[in-house]
Amino acid sequence: MSTGHQTLKLGVLGSGSGSNMQAILDAIGNGTLDAEIVLVLSDNPEAYILKRAEMAGIATEVIDCDGYVTRFPDDSQVAVGQMLRDAGVDLVCLAGFMRIVKAPLLEMFPERLLNIHPSLLPAYPGLRAWGQAVSDGANESGCTVHYVDAGMDTGPIILQSSVPVLAGDSAETLHARIQLEEHQLYPAAIRKVWAKLQSES
Ligand code: GAR
C-alpha cells in the first residue's frame, strides 16, 4: 500500500453495469488519470462490470457472501481486503457496489476507500437516490464522491457535481443525467485523493 511507486493501483468493487469503472478506464486510456485498475470484484456473478473488466484484460473475482443477499459478512470483507492487498491496491473504489462496507474492510484500507453516490450528499442517501430526488420535487441533484466510513453514505465528501432536475424528468432520465456527471467526477476525485496521499508521503 505504499505511495512510492509511480502508477496508482486501483481496485474496484461493483454490483451492476460498471459504467463508472468504464469511465475510470477511459480516463486512464486517454491519459487524464495516471493509474491502473488491477482488480475488479463483484458480489454478483452476472454483473456486467465483470464482463467489462474481462474485456479490458483486468483480473476479476466474485465475492462469496456466504449466501446472504444483502449482507456483507465480516469474513467476506476480510477475504476481499486480502485479495486487494495481494494485488497491491493503493485505493479502493466502490462503483455501484450495493453492500455496506464495515469495519473489517475499512480497517484494512483506512482513508483509502472511496464511493460514488448519485445525489448531492447529505441529501438522499441510500438506495435509488435519483428516484428520491424526483419524488421529493427537488430542482437540483447530482453526485458525490466521498470517503467510506461505517455509516451509509456519510463519509467525508471529496468532490460533488450538480445537475438540474428538469420538468418531466423520470427517475431514469435524471439518473442518466447524473451518470454523465459521475463519469467525469470519479476520475477527478481519484486524482485529488492520490495527489493528497502522495503529498503526505
Ligand atoms: C451509479 O449511479 C452509482 O452512483 C450508484 O449506482 C450506479 C452504478 O452504476 N451507486 C449507488 O446508488 C450507491 N448507493 P454503474 O454500475 O454503471 O457504475
Short mmCIF file of C-alpha atoms and ligand atoms in Angstrom, two decimals:
data_model
loop_
_atom_site.label_atom_id
_atom_site.label_comp_id
_atom_site.label_asym_id
_atom_site.label_seq_id
_atom_site.Cartn_x
_atom_site.Cartn_y
_atom_site.Cartn_z
CA MET A 1 0.00 0.00 0.00
CA SER A 2 2.95 2.34 -0.44
CA THR A 3 2.68 5.55 -2.45
CA GLY A 4 6.28 5.13 -3.56
CA HIS A 5 5.59 3.69 -6.99
CA GLN A 6 4.51 5.95 -9.79
CA THR A 7 1.35 4.38 -11.07
CA LEU A 8 -1.62 4.31 -8.76
CA LYS A 9 -3.12 0.83 -8.44
CA LEU A 10 -6.89 0.75 -8.14
CA GLY A 11 -9.26 -1.97 -7.03
CA VAL A 12 -12.92 -1.58 -7.99
CA LEU A 13 -15.97 -3.17 -6.35
CA GLY A 14 -19.30 -3.11 -8.18
CA SER A 15 -22.59 -4.95 -8.36
CA GLY A 16 -24.01 -3.73 -11.66
CA SER A 17 -23.28 -2.30 -15.07
CA GLY A 18 -19.89 -0.84 -14.25
CA SER A 19 -20.21 2.35 -16.28
CA ASN A 20 -18.22 4.20 -13.61
CA MET A 21 -15.49 1.58 -13.76
CA GLN A 22 -15.51 2.07 -17.53
CA ALA A 23 -15.21 5.85 -17.10
CA ILE A 24 -12.17 5.34 -14.88
CA LEU A 25 -10.68 3.03 -17.51
CA ASP A 26 -11.41 5.58 -20.22
CA ALA A 27 -9.71 8.32 -18.20
CA ILE A 28 -6.68 6.07 -17.84
CA GLY A 29 -6.80 5.33 -21.58
CA ASN A 30 -6.91 8.99 -22.61
CA GLY A 31 -4.11 9.92 -20.24
CA THR A 32 -6.11 12.08 -17.84
CA LEU A 33 -5.67 9.63 -14.96
CA ASP A 34 -2.30 8.07 -14.25
CA ALA A 35 -3.49 4.80 -12.78
CA GLU A 36 -4.11 1.13 -13.42
CA ILE A 37 -7.13 -0.94 -12.42
CA VAL A 38 -5.59 -4.16 -11.16
CA LEU A 39 -8.61 -5.99 -9.76
CA VAL A 40 -12.39 -5.81 -10.17
CA LEU A 41 -14.59 -7.59 -7.64
CA SER A 42 -18.32 -8.16 -7.68
CA ASP A 43 -20.80 -9.79 -5.34
CA ASN A 44 -22.96 -10.56 -8.38
CA PRO A 45 -21.50 -13.17 -10.75
CA GLU A 46 -23.80 -11.89 -13.55
CA ALA A 47 -22.81 -8.23 -13.18
CA TYR A 48 -21.76 -6.56 -16.42
CA ILE A 49 -18.90 -4.87 -14.56
CA LEU A 50 -17.14 -8.25 -14.60
CA LYS A 51 -17.62 -8.59 -18.36
CA ARG A 52 -16.28 -5.09 -18.94
CA ALA A 53 -13.24 -5.86 -16.82
CA GLU A 54 -12.60 -9.16 -18.60
CA MET A 55 -12.83 -7.41 -21.97
CA ALA A 56 -10.20 -4.96 -20.75
CA GLY A 57 -7.96 -7.79 -19.57
CA ILE A 58 -8.35 -6.94 -15.88
CA ALA A 59 -8.34 -9.65 -13.21
CA THR A 60 -11.77 -10.30 -11.68
CA GLU A 61 -13.14 -12.22 -8.73
CA VAL A 62 -16.66 -12.93 -7.49
CA ILE A 63 -17.11 -12.11 -3.81
CA ASP A 64 -18.52 -15.00 -1.79
CA CYS A 65 -21.06 -13.54 0.64
CA ASP A 66 -21.94 -16.88 2.30
CA GLY A 67 -25.34 -16.91 0.58
CA TYR A 68 -26.52 -13.63 2.10
CA VAL A 69 -28.49 -11.48 -0.35
CA THR A 70 -27.68 -8.04 1.05
CA ARG A 71 -25.29 -8.51 3.98
CA PHE A 72 -21.54 -8.26 3.53
CA PRO A 73 -20.32 -10.75 6.15
CA ASP A 74 -17.18 -9.92 8.11
CA ASP A 75 -15.26 -12.92 6.77
CA SER A 76 -16.14 -11.91 3.20
CA GLN A 77 -14.85 -8.41 3.89
CA VAL A 78 -11.56 -9.77 5.21
CA ALA A 79 -11.25 -12.02 2.14
CA VAL A 80 -11.88 -9.03 -0.14
CA GLY A 81 -9.34 -6.91 1.75
CA GLN A 82 -6.78 -9.67 1.41
CA MET A 83 -7.37 -10.01 -2.35
CA LEU A 84 -6.99 -6.25 -2.74
CA ARG A 85 -3.79 -6.23 -0.68
CA ASP A 86 -2.37 -9.18 -2.60
CA ALA A 87 -3.00 -7.25 -5.83
CA GLY A 88 -1.05 -4.29 -4.42
CA VAL A 89 -4.06 -1.97 -4.48
CA ASP A 90 -3.47 1.60 -3.25
CA LEU A 91 -7.07 2.87 -3.45
CA VAL A 92 -10.37 1.00 -3.46
CA CYS A 93 -13.24 2.45 -5.49
CA LEU A 94 -16.81 1.40 -4.81
CA ALA A 95 -18.66 1.87 -8.09
CA GLY A 96 -22.28 0.81 -7.78
CA PHE A 97 -21.41 -1.67 -5.02
CA MET A 98 -24.63 -2.44 -3.21
CA ARG A 99 -23.45 -3.85 0.11
CA ILE A 100 -22.45 -1.84 3.16
CA VAL A 101 -18.76 -1.96 3.93
CA LYS A 102 -17.99 -2.15 7.62
CA ALA A 103 -15.02 -2.24 9.98
CA PRO A 104 -13.16 -5.31 8.69
CA LEU A 105 -12.54 -3.86 5.22
CA LEU A 106 -12.44 -0.21 6.34
CA GLU A 107 -9.65 -1.07 8.76
CA MET A 108 -7.62 -2.75 6.02
CA PHE A 109 -7.79 0.38 3.80
CA PRO A 110 -8.08 3.37 6.15
CA GLU A 111 -8.85 6.58 4.20
CA ARG A 112 -8.33 4.63 1.01
CA LEU A 113 -11.88 3.56 0.27
CA LEU A 114 -13.99 5.82 -1.96
CA ASN A 115 -17.62 5.62 -3.03
CA ILE A 116 -19.67 7.38 -5.67
CA HIS A 117 -23.25 8.21 -4.78
CA PRO A 118 -25.92 9.61 -7.12
CA SER A 119 -27.03 12.64 -5.09
CA LEU A 120 -25.66 15.76 -3.50
CA LEU A 121 -25.00 14.20 -0.11
CA PRO A 122 -26.12 14.58 2.63
CA ALA A 123 -29.35 14.72 0.60
CA TYR A 124 -30.86 11.38 -0.43
CA PRO A 125 -28.53 8.73 0.99
CA GLY A 126 -29.35 5.08 0.42
CA LEU A 127 -30.98 3.30 -2.47
CA ARG A 128 -32.29 4.85 -5.72
CA ALA A 129 -31.22 8.35 -4.75
CA TRP A 130 -32.28 9.63 -8.19
CA GLY A 131 -35.83 8.35 -7.57
CA GLN A 132 -35.85 10.01 -4.14
CA ALA A 133 -34.92 13.36 -5.74
CA VAL A 134 -37.73 13.14 -8.33
CA SER A 135 -40.35 12.07 -5.76
CA ASP A 136 -39.24 14.89 -3.48
CA GLY A 137 -39.74 17.52 -6.21
CA ALA A 138 -36.09 18.64 -5.94
CA ASN A 139 -34.95 21.08 -8.62
CA GLU A 140 -31.31 20.07 -8.30
CA SER A 141 -29.46 16.84 -7.68
CA GLY A 142 -26.08 15.48 -8.67
CA CYS A 143 -23.39 13.14 -7.47
CA THR A 144 -20.83 12.88 -4.71
CA VAL A 145 -17.55 11.04 -4.30
CA HIS A 146 -16.80 10.53 -0.63
CA TYR A 147 -14.59 8.52 1.68
CA VAL A 148 -16.36 5.46 3.01
CA ASP A 149 -16.98 5.33 6.73
CA ALA A 150 -19.10 2.98 8.83
CA GLY A 151 -22.34 4.85 8.09
CA MET A 152 -24.50 4.78 4.99
CA ASP A 153 -23.20 7.42 2.54
CA THR A 154 -21.95 9.54 5.45
CA GLY A 155 -18.17 9.75 4.93
CA PRO A 156 -16.24 12.97 4.27
CA ILE A 157 -17.01 14.47 0.87
CA ILE A 158 -14.21 14.66 -1.70
CA LEU A 159 -15.99 16.21 -4.72
CA GLN A 160 -19.55 16.92 -5.82
CA SER A 161 -21.18 17.93 -9.06
CA SER A 162 -24.74 19.14 -9.53
CA VAL A 163 -27.26 18.64 -12.30
CA PRO A 164 -30.71 20.21 -12.73
CA VAL A 165 -33.85 18.16 -12.23
CA LEU A 166 -35.97 19.13 -15.24
CA ALA A 167 -39.74 19.33 -15.51
CA GLY A 168 -40.92 15.98 -16.79
CA ASP A 169 -37.88 14.08 -15.55
CA SER A 170 -38.48 10.47 -14.60
CA ALA A 171 -36.20 8.72 -12.13
CA GLU A 172 -34.48 7.14 -15.15
CA THR A 173 -33.89 10.36 -17.14
CA LEU A 174 -32.48 12.03 -14.03
CA HIS A 175 -30.23 9.06 -13.31
CA ALA A 176 -28.91 9.17 -16.89
CA ARG A 177 -28.03 12.88 -16.46
CA ILE A 178 -26.38 12.19 -13.11
CA GLN A 179 -24.37 9.32 -14.56
CA LEU A 180 -22.83 11.59 -17.21
CA GLU A 181 -21.55 13.75 -14.35
CA GLU A 182 -20.42 10.74 -12.35
CA HIS A 183 -18.20 9.64 -15.20
CA GLN A 184 -16.28 12.94 -15.01
CA LEU A 185 -16.34 13.21 -11.24
CA TYR A 186 -14.92 9.84 -10.23
CA PRO A 187 -11.63 10.15 -12.14
CA ALA A 188 -11.25 13.73 -10.83
CA ALA A 189 -11.83 12.60 -7.24
CA ILE A 190 -9.30 9.78 -7.60
CA ARG A 191 -6.72 12.27 -8.91
CA LYS A 192 -7.41 14.54 -5.94
CA VAL A 193 -7.12 11.80 -3.31
CA TRP A 194 -3.97 10.37 -4.84
CA ALA A 195 -2.32 13.80 -5.05
CA LYS A 196 -3.11 14.33 -1.36
CA LEU A 197 -1.73 10.92 -0.35
CA GLN A 198 1.43 11.49 -2.34
CA SER A 199 1.96 14.95 -0.88
CA GLU A 200 1.74 13.40 2.61
CA SER A 201 4.11 10.51 1.93
C1 GAR B 1 -24.22 4.77 -10.01
O1 GAR B 1 -25.15 5.75 -10.38
C2 GAR B 1 -23.79 4.95 -8.57
O2 GAR B 1 -23.76 6.29 -8.17
C3 GAR B 1 -24.89 4.20 -7.86
O3 GAR B 1 -25.11 3.06 -8.64
C4 GAR B 1 -24.84 3.38 -10.01
C5 GAR B 1 -23.90 2.33 -10.56
O4 GAR B 1 -23.74 2.50 -11.93
N1 GAR B 1 -24.49 3.88 -6.54
C6 GAR B 1 -25.34 3.88 -5.51
O5 GAR B 1 -26.52 4.14 -5.60
C7 GAR B 1 -24.69 3.52 -4.18
N2 GAR B 1 -25.52 3.91 -3.10
P1 GAR B 1 -22.57 1.77 -12.72
O6 GAR B 1 -22.58 0.30 -12.29
O7 GAR B 1 -22.95 1.94 -14.15
O8 GAR B 1 -21.28 2.44 -12.36
#
